[in-house]
Short mmCIF file of C-alpha atoms and ligand atoms in Angstrom, two decimals:
data_model
loop_
_atom_site.label_atom_id
_atom_site.label_comp_id
_atom_site.label_asym_id
_atom_site.label_seq_id
_atom_site.Cartn_x
_atom_site.Cartn_y
_atom_site.Cartn_z
CA UNK A 293 -62.42 -50.78 142.59
CA UNK A 294 -62.35 -47.38 142.35
CA UNK A 295 -58.91 -46.36 144.32
CA UNK A 296 -59.17 -44.46 147.84
CA UNK A 297 -58.00 -40.73 147.75
CA UNK A 298 -58.23 -37.96 150.20
CA UNK A 299 -57.12 -34.29 150.17
CA UNK A 300 -55.21 -32.94 153.23
CA UNK A 301 -54.36 -29.07 153.87
CA UNK A 302 -51.71 -28.07 156.15
CA UNK A 303 -50.79 -24.55 157.38
CA UNK A 304 -47.40 -22.96 157.54
CA UNK A 305 -46.34 -21.74 160.21
CA UNK A 306 -44.58 -18.63 162.00
CA UNK A 307 -42.67 -18.03 165.06
CA UNK A 308 -44.12 -15.78 167.64
CA UNK A 309 -41.00 -16.22 169.75
CA UNK A 310 -37.75 -18.36 169.12
CA UNK A 311 -35.13 -18.51 171.62
CA UNK A 312 -32.14 -20.73 170.92
CA UNK A 313 -29.41 -21.80 173.01
CA UNK A 314 -25.76 -23.30 171.82
CA UNK A 315 -25.83 -26.52 169.58
CA UNK A 316 -25.54 -30.03 170.91
CA UNK A 317 -23.78 -32.86 170.52
CA UNK A 318 -26.46 -33.85 168.57
CA UNK A 319 -25.72 -31.27 166.17
CA UNK A 320 -29.12 -29.70 167.15
CA UNK A 321 -29.67 -26.37 169.24
CA UNK A 322 -32.09 -26.56 171.80
CA UNK A 323 -35.08 -24.12 171.06
CA UNK A 324 -38.03 -22.40 173.24
CA UNK A 325 -40.42 -21.39 170.55
CA UNK A 326 -44.26 -20.23 170.20
CA UNK A 327 -45.46 -21.49 166.97
CA UNK A 328 -48.42 -19.95 165.66
CA UNK A 329 -50.07 -21.49 162.44
CA UNK A 330 -51.19 -19.47 159.82
CA UNK A 331 -53.84 -19.96 156.99
CA UNK A 332 -51.30 -20.34 154.02
CA UNK A 333 -51.85 -23.60 153.30
CA UNK A 334 -50.24 -26.45 150.97
CA UNK A 335 -52.51 -29.15 149.81
CA UNK A 336 -51.71 -32.89 149.15
CA UNK A 337 -54.32 -35.06 146.83
CA UNK A 338 -53.42 -38.59 147.88
CA UNK A 339 -54.71 -41.70 145.89
CA UNK A 340 -53.44 -45.09 146.63
CA UNK A 341 -51.64 -46.68 143.74
CA UNK A 342 -51.80 -50.86 142.98
CA UNK A 343 -48.11 -50.73 141.49
CA UNK A 344 -46.58 -50.54 145.65
CA UNK A 345 -44.25 -47.04 144.40
CA UNK A 346 -44.75 -44.04 146.15
CA UNK A 347 -44.71 -41.28 143.63
CA UNK A 348 -45.48 -37.14 144.05
CA UNK A 349 -45.91 -33.92 141.65
CA UNK A 350 -45.96 -30.65 142.79
CA UNK A 351 -47.74 -27.38 141.71
CA UNK A 352 -47.11 -24.01 142.85
CA UNK A 353 -49.94 -21.50 143.21
CA UNK A 354 -47.33 -18.66 141.41
CA UNK A 355 -45.63 -17.24 144.12
CA UNK A 356 -42.10 -16.34 144.01
CA UNK A 357 -39.42 -18.55 144.81
CA UNK A 358 -40.53 -21.57 143.32
CA UNK A 359 -38.50 -21.14 139.91
CA UNK A 360 -35.26 -20.90 142.02
CA UNK A 361 -36.48 -23.57 144.93
CA UNK A 362 -38.20 -26.18 142.99
CA UNK A 363 -38.72 -29.06 145.66
CA UNK A 364 -37.58 -32.46 144.89
CA UNK A 365 -39.88 -35.03 143.83
CA UNK A 366 -38.08 -38.28 144.90
CA UNK A 367 -36.79 -39.39 148.50
CA UNK A 368 -35.27 -36.21 149.02
CA UNK A 369 -38.45 -34.76 149.51
CA UNK A 370 -39.76 -35.15 153.34
CA UNK A 371 -43.29 -35.78 151.88
CA UNK A 372 -42.08 -38.57 150.17
CA UNK A 373 -39.76 -39.75 153.58
CA UNK A 374 -43.17 -39.27 155.33
CA UNK A 375 -45.32 -41.73 153.18
CA UNK A 376 -42.55 -44.40 153.29
CA UNK A 377 -41.90 -44.24 156.95
CA UNK A 378 -45.30 -45.10 158.17
CA UNK A 379 -45.51 -47.60 155.37
CA UNK A 380 -42.36 -49.19 157.09
CA UNK A 381 -43.48 -49.06 160.35
CA UNK A 382 -46.92 -50.54 159.69
CA UNK A 383 -45.42 -52.87 158.12
CA UNK A 384 -47.64 -52.77 154.68
CA UNK A 385 -46.24 -52.58 151.22
CA UNK A 386 -49.05 -50.09 149.46
CA UNK A 387 -48.00 -47.69 146.97
CA UNK A 388 -49.37 -44.05 146.95
CA UNK A 389 -49.17 -41.19 144.09
CA UNK A 390 -49.41 -37.52 146.21
CA UNK A 391 -50.23 -34.33 143.72
CA UNK A 392 -48.80 -31.41 146.08
CA UNK A 393 -50.06 -28.06 145.83
CA UNK A 394 -47.52 -25.67 147.12
CA UNK A 395 -48.52 -22.12 148.56
CA UNK A 396 -46.41 -21.99 151.36
CA UNK A 397 -42.84 -20.50 150.50
CA UNK A 398 -39.59 -22.87 149.53
CA UNK A 399 -37.38 -22.52 152.03
CA UNK A 400 -38.83 -19.76 153.65
CA UNK A 401 -38.78 -20.23 157.04
CA UNK A 402 -42.48 -21.13 156.99
CA UNK A 403 -41.93 -25.06 157.70
CA UNK A 404 -43.17 -25.64 154.24
CA UNK A 405 -41.18 -28.98 153.50
CA UNK A 406 -42.32 -30.18 157.33
CA UNK A 407 -46.00 -29.41 156.43
CA UNK A 408 -46.04 -31.65 153.65
CA UNK A 409 -44.55 -34.37 155.82
CA UNK A 410 -46.99 -34.08 158.06
CA UNK A 411 -50.05 -33.52 155.34
CA UNK A 412 -48.40 -36.89 153.86
CA UNK A 413 -48.59 -38.76 157.07
CA UNK A 414 -52.49 -37.92 157.18
CA UNK A 415 -53.26 -38.38 153.87
CA UNK A 416 -50.88 -41.95 153.81
CA UNK A 417 -52.59 -42.91 157.10
CA UNK A 418 -56.25 -42.61 155.56
CA UNK A 419 -55.60 -43.86 152.41
CA UNK A 420 -54.21 -46.88 153.72
CA UNK A 421 -56.90 -47.12 156.17
CA UNK A 422 -54.44 -47.83 159.23
CA UNK A 423 -55.88 -45.47 162.00
CA UNK A 424 -52.69 -44.64 163.45
CA UNK A 425 -53.04 -43.55 166.93
CA UNK A 426 -51.92 -39.52 166.88
CA UNK A 427 -49.25 -40.18 169.37
CA UNK A 428 -47.95 -42.46 167.13
CA UNK A 429 -47.86 -40.22 164.42
CA UNK A 430 -46.77 -37.19 166.51
CA UNK A 431 -43.72 -39.60 167.29
CA UNK A 432 -43.14 -40.15 163.28
CA UNK A 433 -43.40 -36.80 162.69
CA UNK A 434 -40.90 -35.76 165.16
CA UNK A 435 -38.43 -38.04 163.35
CA UNK A 436 -39.05 -36.43 160.26
CA UNK A 437 -38.25 -32.99 161.19
CA UNK A 438 -38.54 -30.55 164.18
CA UNK A 439 -41.23 -28.63 162.91
CA UNK A 440 -43.48 -31.51 161.45
CA UNK A 441 -44.95 -32.21 164.91
CA UNK A 442 -46.20 -28.89 165.19
CA UNK A 443 -47.36 -28.69 161.61
CA UNK A 444 -50.03 -32.00 162.52
CA UNK A 445 -50.91 -30.08 165.57
CA UNK A 446 -51.75 -26.75 164.55
CA UNK A 447 -52.77 -23.61 166.10
CA UNK A 448 -50.66 -21.64 168.73
CA UNK A 449 -48.50 -23.86 170.74
CA UNK A 450 -44.96 -24.24 172.52
CA UNK A 451 -42.31 -26.05 170.75
CA UNK A 452 -39.48 -27.08 173.11
CA UNK A 453 -36.16 -29.66 172.43
CA UNK A 454 -35.46 -29.31 168.96
CA UNK A 455 -38.91 -27.52 168.06
CA UNK A 456 -40.77 -31.02 168.20
CA UNK A 457 -41.84 -31.40 171.29
CA UNK A 458 -45.30 -29.70 171.35
CA UNK A 459 -47.19 -28.40 174.32
CA UNK A 460 -50.58 -26.35 174.57
CA UNK A 461 -50.42 -22.70 175.25
CA UNK A 462 -53.59 -20.96 176.15
CA UNK A 463 -54.36 -18.58 173.13
CA UNK A 464 -57.62 -16.48 172.32
CA UNK A 465 -58.18 -14.41 169.27
CA UNK A 466 -56.96 -14.35 165.46
CA UNK A 467 -54.49 -12.37 164.33
CA UNK A 468 -53.86 -10.33 161.05
CA UNK A 469 -50.35 -10.92 159.25
CA UNK A 470 -48.94 -9.71 156.59
CA UNK A 471 -45.60 -11.74 155.09
CA UNK A 472 -42.93 -10.65 153.15
CA UNK A 473 -41.83 -12.88 150.56
CA UNK A 474 -38.18 -13.08 149.39
CA UNK A 475 -37.29 -14.40 145.66
CA UNK A 476 -34.96 -17.03 147.12
CA UNK A 477 -34.94 -19.02 150.06
CA UNK A 478 -32.46 -19.29 152.95
CA UNK A 479 -30.99 -22.92 154.08
CA UNK A 480 -31.95 -23.67 157.73
CA UNK A 481 -28.98 -25.27 158.42
CA UNK A 482 -27.05 -22.64 156.69
CA UNK A 483 -28.78 -20.05 159.05
CA UNK A 484 -27.85 -22.17 162.27
CA UNK A 485 -24.12 -22.59 161.09
CA UNK A 486 -24.09 -18.54 161.06
CA UNK A 487 -25.90 -18.22 164.70
CA UNK A 488 -22.68 -20.35 165.71
CA UNK A 489 -20.22 -18.09 163.95
CA UNK A 490 -21.77 -15.24 165.01
CA UNK A 491 -21.94 -16.62 168.86
CA UNK A 492 -18.98 -18.05 168.74
CA UNK A 493 -16.60 -16.07 171.33
CA UNK A 494 -19.73 -16.53 173.94
CA UNK A 495 -21.82 -19.74 173.67
CA UNK A 496 -25.37 -18.12 173.86
CA UNK A 497 -27.73 -19.05 176.26
CA UNK A 498 -31.55 -18.87 175.09
CA UNK A 499 -33.50 -15.72 175.59
CA UNK A 500 -36.56 -16.67 177.76
CA UNK A 501 -39.83 -16.63 176.26
CA UNK A 502 -41.37 -13.31 177.23
CA UNK A 503 -43.94 -13.72 179.78
CA UNK A 504 -46.04 -10.51 178.48
CA UNK A 505 -45.92 -12.69 175.13
CA UNK A 506 -48.19 -15.30 176.79
CA UNK A 507 -50.04 -13.15 178.74
CA UNK A 508 -50.99 -10.96 175.06
CA UNK A 509 -52.12 -14.29 173.68
CA UNK A 510 -54.01 -15.33 176.76
CA UNK A 511 -55.49 -11.91 176.29
CA UNK A 512 -56.05 -11.82 172.52
CA UNK A 513 -54.29 -8.09 172.82
CA UNK A 514 -52.64 -7.86 169.08
CA UNK A 515 -50.95 -4.90 170.17
CA UNK A 516 -49.19 -6.30 172.86
CA UNK A 517 -48.44 -9.01 171.15
CA UNK A 518 -46.30 -7.05 168.26
CA UNK A 519 -44.47 -5.16 171.01
CA UNK A 520 -42.84 -8.58 172.14
CA UNK A 521 -42.26 -10.43 169.21
CA UNK A 522 -38.58 -11.73 169.01
CA UNK A 523 -36.69 -14.18 167.30
CA UNK A 524 -32.84 -15.53 168.49
CA UNK A 525 -31.62 -16.06 164.49
CA UNK A 526 -33.02 -12.48 163.78
CA UNK A 527 -29.24 -11.68 163.19
CA UNK A 528 -27.46 -14.59 161.50
CA UNK A 529 -30.68 -14.34 158.76
CA UNK A 530 -30.03 -10.64 158.32
CA UNK A 531 -26.11 -11.56 158.56
CA UNK A 532 -27.04 -13.61 155.13
CA UNK A 533 -29.61 -11.37 153.55
CA UNK A 534 -28.73 -8.17 154.98
CA UNK A 535 -31.43 -6.35 152.68
CA UNK A 536 -33.79 -7.81 155.30
CA UNK A 537 -33.06 -5.25 157.59
CA UNK A 538 -34.88 -2.64 155.55
CA UNK A 539 -37.79 -4.71 154.77
CA UNK A 540 -38.13 -4.92 158.61
CA UNK A 541 -37.63 -1.15 158.59
CA UNK A 542 -40.45 -0.22 156.03
CA UNK A 543 -43.01 -2.28 158.36
CA UNK A 544 -42.02 -0.50 161.25
CA UNK A 545 -42.19 2.62 159.46
CA UNK A 546 -45.39 2.00 158.56
CA UNK A 547 -47.04 0.89 161.70
CA UNK A 548 -46.95 -2.15 161.77
CA UNK A 549 -47.62 -3.96 165.71
CA UNK A 550 -44.63 -5.58 165.39
CA UNK A 551 -41.99 -7.34 162.76
CA UNK A 552 -39.79 -10.30 162.66
CA UNK A 553 -37.86 -12.72 160.83
CA UNK A 554 -40.11 -15.84 160.44
CA UNK A 555 -37.80 -18.81 161.71
CA UNK A 556 -34.92 -19.26 159.84
CA UNK A 557 -36.18 -16.51 157.35
CA UNK A 558 -36.22 -14.89 154.78
CA UNK A 559 -40.05 -14.49 154.98
CA UNK A 560 -40.62 -11.58 157.15
CA UNK A 561 -43.73 -10.99 159.28
CA UNK A 562 -45.67 -8.19 160.52
CA UNK A 563 -48.60 -7.78 162.86
CA UNK A 564 -51.78 -5.47 162.30
CA UNK A 565 -54.21 -4.56 164.12
CA UNK A 566 -57.28 -5.64 161.66
CA UNK A 567 -58.02 -6.78 157.99
CA UNK A 568 -57.82 -3.22 156.40
CA UNK A 569 -54.54 -2.41 158.70
CA UNK A 570 -53.23 -5.44 156.90
CA UNK A 571 -53.88 -3.96 153.78
CA UNK A 572 -52.05 -0.85 154.43
CA UNK A 573 -49.10 -2.98 155.54
CA UNK A 574 -49.01 -4.78 152.49
CA UNK A 575 -49.52 -1.86 150.28
CA UNK A 576 -46.74 -0.03 151.89
CA UNK A 577 -44.36 -2.92 151.30
CA UNK A 578 -45.26 -3.67 147.57
CA UNK A 579 -44.92 0.10 147.05
CA UNK A 580 -41.33 0.47 148.77
CA UNK A 581 -40.31 -2.64 146.52
CA UNK A 582 -38.52 -4.60 149.60
CA UNK A 583 -40.33 -8.20 148.96
CA UNK A 584 -40.71 -10.28 146.11
CA UNK A 585 -44.14 -10.69 146.94
CA UNK A 586 -46.62 -9.88 149.98
CA UNK A 587 -49.10 -11.93 151.18
CA UNK A 588 -51.87 -11.71 154.18
CA UNK A 589 -52.65 -14.64 156.38
CA UNK A 590 -54.76 -15.34 159.92
CA UNK A 591 -53.44 -17.24 162.68
CA UNK A 592 -54.02 -19.85 164.54
CA UNK A 593 -54.99 -21.97 161.62
CA UNK A 594 -55.77 -25.90 162.63
CA UNK A 595 -53.26 -28.50 161.81
CA UNK A 596 -52.87 -30.74 158.99
CA UNK A 597 -56.88 -32.13 158.25
CA UNK A 598 -58.30 -34.01 155.74
CA UNK A 599 -61.21 -31.92 153.91
CA UNK A 600 -62.21 -34.17 151.29
O1 LIG B 384 -35.39 -31.17 162.16
P1 LIG B 384 -34.64 -30.03 160.90
O2 LIG B 384 -34.72 -31.60 159.93
O3 LIG B 384 -36.42 -29.72 160.36
O4 LIG B 384 -33.62 -29.42 161.02
C1 LIG B 384 -32.64 -29.24 159.87
C2 LIG B 384 -31.53 -28.45 160.44
O5 LIG B 384 -31.58 -27.24 161.02
C3 LIG B 384 -30.96 -29.38 161.35
O6 LIG B 384 -29.82 -30.30 160.82
C4 LIG B 384 -29.97 -28.33 162.13
O7 LIG B 384 -28.98 -28.20 161.04
C5 LIG B 384 -30.64 -27.24 162.01
N1 LIG B 384 -31.67 -26.89 163.43
C6 LIG B 384 -30.72 -26.95 164.46
N2 LIG B 384 -31.48 -27.01 165.61
C7 LIG B 384 -32.61 -27.39 165.45
C8 LIG B 384 -33.69 -27.71 164.49
C9 LIG B 384 -32.47 -27.26 163.18
O8 LIG B 384 -29.71 -27.01 164.64
N3 LIG B 384 -33.60 -27.02 167.02
#
């Protein structure tokens, strides 16, 4: 009998706003964020295996940060953990072979590992024919990592708690982003630790999501959105990677509507008014030699979904 296979596509995320409070007793920082999924996507081809093993292989689409930051192929990989968690909760002993095609930068502040976990949940659920309710998948996603639930949902959404409590925001229009990729990643725990160090004297009180940001999304107004992008992890990311200051300045100088660090970095993000403007910004960043690679992406994009 032919083994059941599916292909799942899953988007990267950026944070349009990221407000971070003081680290709690659970080791996590309470955050309020507005996520947007963008069409820079990983894909997982998953096939049922008859030996009961979960295995994975990874290919990279040729972008930077892949030679220095290869993802693990064992149970340290979040996609592996996602399939194993679903299998355990479903009380089955089926196996799964996953072939992951990565385009999302590794340790780039764009939820690459979390995206693969979300895709693995969707793929394993389909291949094993479980029909797990959406709400249960979201609960499992939250156990796997703070950004995993959003990677299932996609679009534009508010994240609270550790980022794992996802609720809809009213957003219209689509947005042209230019992403500046670095040649090596940043560890999210290290960026949060640097955030703690920088805020040691005065415990941080999370900034608010600017009301103007939600108004800009309702109005599909990229210029208004660009003016209010915000990220409380910026100082920590710049402290660990000072050269990002120049990258952001180049984006500003070439007329980006807004420039910010994506999540915990080191990816930088620049908002353009349209695709032609995005190309201008991409060329300026490339010409200035401040990024290892430059990618254009459109948001919002749908969350993890079966495409074949
Ligand atoms: O949830 P996730 O496994 O992606 O988080 C990775 C690490 O990032 C955590 O162990 C923690 O150090 C840090 N983190 C945090 N506060 C958050 C999310 C992540 O401190 N809200």
